CSV table of C-alpha atoms and ligand atoms in Angstrom, one decimal:
chain,number,residue,atom,x,y,z
A,1,GLU,CA,107.9,-73.5,17.4
A,2,SER,CA,103.9,-74.3,17.1
A,3,LYS,CA,104.5,-74.7,13.7
A,4,ARG,CA,107.0,-77.0,15.1
A,5,SER,CA,105.7,-79.0,17.7
A,6,GLY,CA,102.6,-79.3,15.0
A,7,LYS,CA,105.0,-81.2,13.0
A,8,ASN,CA,106.4,-84.2,15.2
A,9,LYS,CA,103.0,-84.8,16.9
A,10,PHE,CA,101.8,-85.3,13.3
A,11,THR,CA,104.7,-87.1,12.5
A,12,PHE,CA,104.3,-88.8,15.8
A,13,PHE,CA,100.3,-89.8,14.4
A,14,ASP,CA,101.8,-90.7,11.4
A,15,LYS,CA,104.9,-93.5,12.7
A,16,GLU,CA,101.9,-95.3,14.6
A,17,LEU,CA,100.0,-95.9,12.8
A,18,SER,CA,102.4,-97.7,10.2
A,19,GLU,CA,102.9,-99.7,13.2
A,20,ASN,CA,100.0,-100.6,13.9
A,21,ILE,CA,99.4,-101.2,10.1
A,22,MET,CA,102.8,-103.6,9.9
A,23,ARG,CA,101.7,-105.3,12.9
A,24,ARG,CA,98.2,-106.6,11.5
A,25,ASP,CA,100.4,-107.7,8.2
A,26,LYS,CA,102.7,-109.9,10.5
A,27,ILE,CA,99.5,-110.9,11.9
A,28,GLU,CA,97.7,-111.7,9.0
A,29,LYS,CA,100.8,-113.3,7.2
A,30,GLY,CA,101.6,-115.6,10.2
A,31,LEU,CA,97.7,-116.8,10.6
A,32,ARG,CA,98.3,-117.4,6.7
A,33,GLU,CA,101.0,-119.5,7.2
A,34,ALA,CA,99.5,-120.8,11.0
A,35,LEU,CA,96.4,-122.0,8.9
A,36,ASP,CA,98.4,-124.3,6.5
A,37,ASN,CA,101.1,-125.3,9.0
A,38,ASP,CA,98.9,-126.1,11.9
A,39,GLY,CA,99.7,-123.4,13.7
A,40,LEU,CA,96.8,-122.7,15.8
A,41,HIS,CA,95.7,-124.7,18.4
A,42,LEU,CA,92.4,-125.4,21.1
A,43,VAL,CA,92.2,-125.0,24.7
A,44,TYR,CA,89.7,-125.9,26.8
A,45,GLN,CA,88.0,-124.3,29.8
A,46,PRO,CA,85.7,-126.4,31.5
A,47,LYS,CA,82.0,-125.0,32.6
A,48,ILE,CA,81.1,-126.5,36.0
A,49,ASP,CA,76.9,-127.2,36.7
A,50,ILE,CA,76.8,-125.7,40.2
A,51,ASN,CA,74.7,-128.2,41.6
A,52,ASN,CA,76.3,-130.9,40.9
A,53,ASN,CA,79.7,-129.8,40.9
A,54,LYS,CA,79.8,-132.0,37.7
A,55,ILE,CA,81.5,-131.3,34.4
A,56,ALA,CA,78.8,-129.5,32.2
A,57,GLY,CA,80.9,-129.1,29.0
A,58,PHE,CA,84.0,-127.0,27.6
A,59,GLU,CA,85.0,-123.9,25.8
A,60,ALA,CA,87.0,-124.2,23.0
A,61,LEU,CA,89.2,-120.6,22.8
A,62,LEU,CA,91.9,-120.5,20.0
A,63,ARG,CA,95.6,-119.9,20.9
A,64,TRP,CA,98.8,-118.7,18.9
A,65,HIS,CA,102.5,-118.4,19.4
A,66,SER,CA,104.5,-116.3,16.8
A,67,GLU,CA,107.4,-117.5,15.9
A,68,GLU,CA,108.0,-113.1,15.5
A,69,LEU,CA,105.4,-112.0,17.8
A,70,GLY,CA,105.4,-114.3,20.5
A,71,PHE,CA,102.0,-114.9,22.5
A,72,VAL,CA,99.2,-113.1,20.1
A,73,SER,CA,95.5,-112.5,22.5
A,74,PRO,CA,92.6,-113.5,20.5
A,75,MET,CA,90.7,-111.0,20.8
A,76,GLU,CA,94.0,-109.4,18.2
A,77,PHE,CA,94.2,-111.7,16.1
A,78,ILE,CA,90.7,-112.5,15.9
A,79,GLU,CA,90.1,-108.9,14.7
A,80,VAL,CA,92.6,-109.3,11.9
A,81,ALA,CA,91.9,-111.8,10.8
A,82,GLU,CA,88.2,-110.6,10.2
A,83,GLU,CA,89.7,-107.3,8.7
A,84,ARG,CA,91.5,-110.0,6.7
A,85,GLY,CA,89.4,-112.0,5.1
A,86,LEU,CA,90.8,-115.1,7.0
A,87,ILE,CA,87.9,-115.6,9.9
A,88,CYS,CA,85.6,-118.1,7.7
A,89,LYS,CA,89.2,-120.1,7.2
A,90,ILE,CA,89.8,-120.0,10.7
A,91,GLY,CA,86.5,-120.8,12.4
A,92,LYS,CA,85.7,-123.8,9.9
A,93,TRP,CA,89.1,-125.7,11.0
A,94,VAL,CA,88.0,-124.7,15.4
A,95,ILE,CA,84.8,-126.2,14.4
A,96,GLU,CA,86.2,-129.3,12.5
A,97,ARG,CA,89.1,-129.4,15.8
A,98,VAL,CA,86.2,-129.4,18.4
A,99,THR,CA,84.0,-131.7,16.3
A,100,ARG,CA,87.1,-134.3,15.8
A,101,GLN,CA,87.6,-133.3,19.6
A,102,ASN,CA,83.9,-134.4,20.6
A,103,LYS,CA,84.2,-137.9,18.9
A,104,GLU,CA,87.5,-138.7,20.5
A,105,TRP,CA,86.2,-138.3,24.1
A,106,LYS,CA,82.5,-140.1,23.5
A,107,LYS,CA,84.6,-142.8,22.5
A,108,GLN,CA,86.5,-143.0,24.9
A,109,GLY,CA,83.8,-142.6,27.3
A,110,PHE,CA,84.1,-139.5,28.9
A,111,GLU,CA,80.9,-138.0,30.3
A,112,TYR,CA,79.8,-133.6,29.3
A,113,GLY,CA,77.2,-131.6,27.8
A,114,THR,CA,78.6,-129.6,25.0
A,115,ILE,CA,82.0,-128.3,23.3
A,116,SER,CA,81.7,-124.7,22.9
A,117,VAL,CA,82.7,-122.3,19.8
A,118,ASN,CA,82.7,-118.7,19.6
A,119,VAL,CA,81.8,-117.5,16.1
A,120,SER,CA,82.0,-114.2,14.2
A,121,PRO,CA,79.3,-113.2,12.0
A,122,LYS,CA,81.6,-113.0,9.1
A,123,GLN,CA,81.5,-117.2,10.0
A,124,ILE,CA,77.2,-116.7,10.0
A,125,GLN,CA,76.5,-114.3,7.2
A,126,ASN,CA,79.3,-116.6,5.0
A,127,GLU,CA,77.0,-118.4,2.5
A,128,ASP,CA,78.3,-122.0,2.4
A,129,PHE,CA,78.2,-121.4,6.9
A,130,ILE,CA,75.1,-124.4,7.5
A,131,GLN,CA,76.7,-126.4,4.9
A,132,GLU,CA,80.2,-127.0,6.0
A,133,ILE,CA,78.7,-127.6,10.1
A,134,GLU,CA,76.3,-130.1,8.1
A,135,LYS,CA,79.4,-131.9,6.1
A,136,ILE,CA,82.0,-132.1,9.0
A,137,MET,CA,79.1,-133.6,11.3
A,138,ASN,CA,78.6,-136.1,8.7
A,139,ASP,CA,81.8,-137.2,8.2
A,140,CYS,CA,82.5,-136.9,11.4
A,141,GLU,CA,79.2,-138.7,12.6
A,142,VAL,CA,79.0,-136.4,15.5
A,143,CYS,CA,75.8,-136.2,17.5
A,144,PRO,CA,74.9,-132.5,17.3
A,145,THR,CA,73.6,-131.6,20.2
A,146,LEU,CA,77.6,-131.8,21.8
A,147,LEU,CA,77.7,-128.8,19.5
A,148,GLU,CA,77.4,-125.1,20.6
A,149,VAL,CA,77.7,-122.2,19.2
A,150,GLU,CA,79.0,-118.9,20.9
A,151,ILE,CA,77.5,-115.5,19.6
A,152,THR,CA,78.3,-112.2,21.1
A,153,GLU,CA,75.2,-110.3,22.0
A,154,ASN,CA,76.3,-107.3,19.8
A,155,SER,CA,77.2,-109.1,16.6
A,156,LEU,CA,74.2,-111.0,16.7
A,157,MET,CA,72.4,-107.4,16.8
A,158,LYS,CA,74.3,-106.4,14.0
A,159,GLU,CA,72.5,-107.8,10.7
A,160,PHE,CA,69.6,-108.9,13.5
A,161,ASP,CA,67.2,-111.3,10.5
A,162,TYR,CA,70.2,-112.8,8.9
A,163,ASN,CA,72.0,-114.1,12.0
A,164,VAL,CA,68.2,-115.0,13.3
A,165,LYS,CA,68.1,-116.7,10.4
A,166,VAL,CA,71.1,-118.7,10.2
A,167,LEU,CA,71.1,-118.9,13.9
A,168,LYS,CA,67.3,-120.4,13.9
A,169,GLN,CA,68.7,-123.6,11.2
A,170,LEU,CA,71.3,-124.8,13.3
A,171,ARG,CA,69.0,-124.8,16.1
A,172,GLU,CA,67.1,-127.0,13.3
A,173,LYS,CA,69.7,-129.2,13.5
A,174,LYS,CA,70.0,-129.7,17.2
A,175,ILE,CA,73.1,-127.7,17.5
A,176,ASN,CA,72.9,-125.4,20.8
A,177,ILE,CA,73.3,-121.6,21.0
A,178,SER,CA,74.7,-119.6,23.3
A,179,LEU,CA,74.3,-115.5,23.4
A,180,ASP,CA,77.9,-114.5,24.3
A,181,ASP,CA,78.7,-111.5,26.6
A,182,PHE,CA,75.4,-110.9,27.6
A,183,GLY,CA,74.5,-107.6,28.9
A,184,THR,CA,77.3,-105.5,26.7
A,185,GLY,CA,75.5,-104.9,24.3
A,186,TYR,CA,72.6,-102.8,23.3
A,187,SER,CA,69.7,-104.9,23.6
A,188,SER,CA,66.5,-105.1,24.9
A,189,LEU,CA,65.4,-108.1,27.1
A,190,SER,CA,61.9,-108.1,24.9
A,191,TYR,CA,63.3,-109.6,21.9
A,192,LEU,CA,65.1,-112.7,24.2
A,193,LYS,CA,62.3,-114.8,24.0
A,194,GLU,CA,62.2,-114.3,19.8
A,195,LEU,CA,65.6,-115.7,19.0
A,196,PRO,CA,67.1,-119.2,18.4
A,197,ILE,CA,68.7,-119.6,21.2
A,198,ASN,CA,68.8,-122.1,24.1
A,199,ILE,CA,71.7,-120.6,26.6
A,200,LEU,CA,72.5,-117.7,28.3
A,201,LYS,CA,76.3,-116.6,29.0
A,202,ILE,CA,76.4,-113.7,31.5
A,203,ASP,CA,79.5,-111.2,31.0
A,204,LYS,CA,82.5,-111.1,33.4
A,205,SER,CA,81.7,-107.1,34.2
A,206,PHE,CA,78.7,-108.5,36.1
A,207,ILE,CA,80.6,-111.2,37.9
A,208,ASP,CA,83.3,-108.8,38.6
A,209,ASP,CA,82.9,-107.8,42.3
A,210,ILE,CA,79.3,-109.0,42.1
A,211,GLU,CA,80.0,-109.9,45.8
A,212,ASN,CA,80.2,-106.3,47.2
A,213,ASP,CA,78.1,-104.6,44.2
A,214,ASN,CA,73.8,-105.3,45.9
A,215,ASN,CA,73.2,-103.2,41.9
A,216,LYS,CA,75.0,-106.0,40.5
A,217,LYS,CA,74.0,-108.7,42.4
A,218,SER,CA,70.0,-107.3,41.3
A,219,ILE,CA,70.6,-107.4,38.2
A,220,VAL,CA,72.6,-110.6,37.8
A,221,ASP,CA,69.2,-111.7,40.1
A,222,GLY,CA,66.3,-110.3,37.5
A,223,ILE,CA,68.6,-111.3,34.0
A,224,ILE,CA,68.4,-115.2,35.8
A,225,GLN,CA,65.1,-115.5,36.6
A,226,LEU,CA,63.9,-114.1,33.3
A,227,ALA,CA,66.1,-116.8,31.5
A,228,HIS,CA,64.9,-119.1,33.3
A,229,LYS,CA,61.6,-117.9,32.6
A,230,ILE,CA,61.5,-118.4,29.3
A,231,ASN,CA,63.5,-121.8,29.6
A,232,LEU,CA,67.0,-120.4,28.7
A,233,GLU,CA,70.0,-122.2,30.7
A,234,VAL,CA,72.1,-119.3,32.6
A,235,VAL,CA,75.8,-119.4,32.3
A,236,ALA,CA,77.9,-116.8,34.9
A,237,GLU,CA,81.4,-116.2,33.1
A,238,GLY,CA,84.6,-115.1,34.6
A,239,VAL,CA,83.5,-116.5,38.3
A,240,GLU,CA,86.8,-116.2,39.9
A,241,SER,CA,86.3,-116.9,44.1
A,242,GLU,CA,84.1,-118.8,46.0
A,243,GLU,CA,82.2,-115.4,47.5
A,244,GLN,CA,81.2,-115.3,43.0
A,245,LEU,CA,80.3,-119.1,42.8
A,246,ILE,CA,77.9,-119.1,46.7
A,247,ILE,CA,76.4,-116.0,45.2
A,248,LEU,CA,75.6,-117.3,42.2
A,249,LYS,CA,74.2,-120.1,43.2
A,250,GLU,CA,72.1,-118.5,45.6
A,251,LEU,CA,70.4,-116.4,42.5
A,252,ASN,CA,70.0,-120.2,40.9
A,253,CYS,CA,73.2,-120.0,38.5
A,254,ASP,CA,72.6,-122.9,36.0
A,255,ILE,CA,76.4,-123.1,35.4
A,256,ILE,CA,79.2,-121.3,36.1
A,257,GLN,CA,82.6,-121.1,34.4
A,258,GLY,CA,86.2,-119.3,35.2
A,259,TYR,CA,89.6,-119.2,36.7
A,260,PHE,CA,88.2,-120.0,40.0
A,261,PHE,CA,87.0,-123.1,38.7
A,262,SER,CA,89.7,-123.6,36.0
A,263,LYS,CA,91.7,-121.7,33.2
A,264,PRO,CA,91.6,-122.8,29.6
A,265,ILE,CA,94.1,-126.1,29.7
A,266,SER,CA,95.1,-128.4,26.6
A,267,SER,CA,92.6,-130.9,25.8
A,268,GLU,CA,95.8,-133.7,27.7
A,269,GLU,CA,95.4,-132.0,30.7
A,270,VAL,CA,91.6,-131.9,30.5
A,271,GLU,CA,91.9,-136.3,29.8
A,272,SER,CA,94.5,-136.7,32.9
A,273,LYS,CA,92.7,-134.1,35.5
A,274,TYR,CA,89.1,-134.8,34.9
A,275,PHE,CA,88.6,-138.1,32.5
A,276,SER,CA,91.4,-139.7,34.1
A,277,GLY,CA,89.7,-143.6,35.7
A,278,ILE,CA,86.8,-143.3,34.0
B,1,C2E,P1,84.6,-115.1,25.2
B,1,C2E,O1,84.5,-116.0,23.9
B,1,C2E,O2,83.9,-114.0,25.8
B,1,C2E,O3,85.7,-115.8,25.7
B,1,C2E,C1,85.7,-115.9,27.1
B,1,C2E,C2,87.5,-115.3,27.5
B,1,C2E,O4,87.5,-114.5,28.9
B,1,C2E,C3,89.0,-115.7,27.3
B,1,C2E,O5,89.8,-115.4,26.8
B,1,C2E,C4,89.0,-116.6,28.2
B,1,C2E,O6,90.6,-116.9,29.0
B,1,C2E,C5,88.3,-115.5,29.1
B,1,C2E,N1,88.2,-116.2,30.9
B,1,C2E,C6,87.6,-117.3,31.1
B,1,C2E,N2,86.7,-117.3,32.6
B,1,C2E,C7,88.6,-115.7,33.1
B,1,C2E,C8,88.2,-115.7,34.5
B,1,C2E,O7,88.1,-116.3,35.5
B,1,C2E,N3,89.4,-114.4,34.7
B,1,C2E,C9,89.5,-113.7,33.4
B,1,C2E,N4,89.9,-112.5,33.4
B,1,C2E,N5,89.5,-114.2,32.3
B,1,C2E,C10,88.2,-114.9,32.1
B,1,C2E,P2,91.2,-115.8,25.5
B,1,C2E,O8,90.4,-116.7,25.0
B,1,C2E,O9,92.1,-114.7,25.3
B,1,C2E,O10,89.6,-114.9,24.6
B,1,C2E,C11,89.5,-113.6,24.2
B,1,C2E,C12,88.5,-113.4,23.7
B,1,C2E,O11,88.5,-114.2,21.1
B,1,C2E,C13,87.1,-114.5,23.3
B,1,C2E,O12,86.1,-113.7,24.4
B,1,C2E,C14,85.9,-114.6,21.9
B,1,C2E,O13,85.7,-113.8,21.8
B,1,C2E,C15,87.6,-114.4,21.3
B,1,C2E,N6,87.6,-115.7,20.5
B,1,C2E,C16,88.9,-116.7,21.3
B,1,C2E,N7,88.6,-118.1,20.8
B,1,C2E,C17,87.9,-117.9,18.9
B,1,C2E,C18,87.5,-118.7,18.1
B,1,C2E,O14,88.1,-119.7,17.8
B,1,C2E,N8,86.9,-118.0,17.2
B,1,C2E,C19,86.4,-116.3,17.7
B,1,C2E,N9,85.8,-116.4,17.2
B,1,C2E,N10,86.5,-115.8,18.4
B,1,C2E,C20,87.5,-116.1,19.5
B,2,MG,MG1,83.1,-117.4,24.4
B,3,MG,MG1,82.3,-114.4,26.6
B,4,MG,MG1,84.0,-112.4,26.8
């Protein structure tokens, strides 16, 4: 009896594992097709300047609707893309698309600061990364200050020295760099001033429930004060309520991003909602 249930357990585990691999195979295949057939698209989430309620910029977020699997979250497919060697190609597509969007929106006279893109550590560690960005910028003749690169605190910490070297080169080219999901990684505050970044994005987990949790409020207060002392701009991500917004204003946060103001939306929606009538 015990032998039998042991065997069942193993079979169950085995099945789960192979289903997981099969799903990843499907995602990989689907992503390759999407890359070749224009099957990926971007949505844009506005970031708002807390002091004047104007659009500070947008974060570009990747979306993929698979014919076979339906909606797949970027959290899932980005991981597969990283594992299966597709992330550099996808990442390059994102930067190209965003650069063209910047060019188009600026041509139309829209006012905002930057569009940000998320980059994976594999992209940064690709030796062609800097050259590729340079070429995209030159081809499009777009001002580099319109681009912002988001890297998570955790990815930055892996291969720290190399990543910092590459990011420094981007900053020298006047591209903006933000540290994403700040507060979730294992980093000490003392190294912050050494980093070639100009923006800090406080992770959503610090904003959740900040209206009821005084410890969280104190931590965010400290982060914002420290960031300002070393000349970093502070973005709060995942702001979902007016109560949170009021507290962040009181704590001198610079920019907010979250469902309270807007979910990520298509470029057409951005144009009709925020840029019409200019
Ligand atoms: P992230 O860079 O931290 O992006 C923020 C995520 O939080 C987005 O999820 C956004 O839709 C969501 N979000 C924004 N405001 C709120 C809010 O008020 N409440 C809640 N519950 N969620 C909010 P999304 O679009 O599903 O992306 C998830 C993650 O996937 C991103 O986290 C980023 O790490 C990754 N990702 C997305 N696009 C790309 C990309 O083009 N390249 C790479 N390398 N990663 C990407
Ligand atoms: Mg991000
Ligand atoms: Mg984030
Ligand atoms: Mg996040």
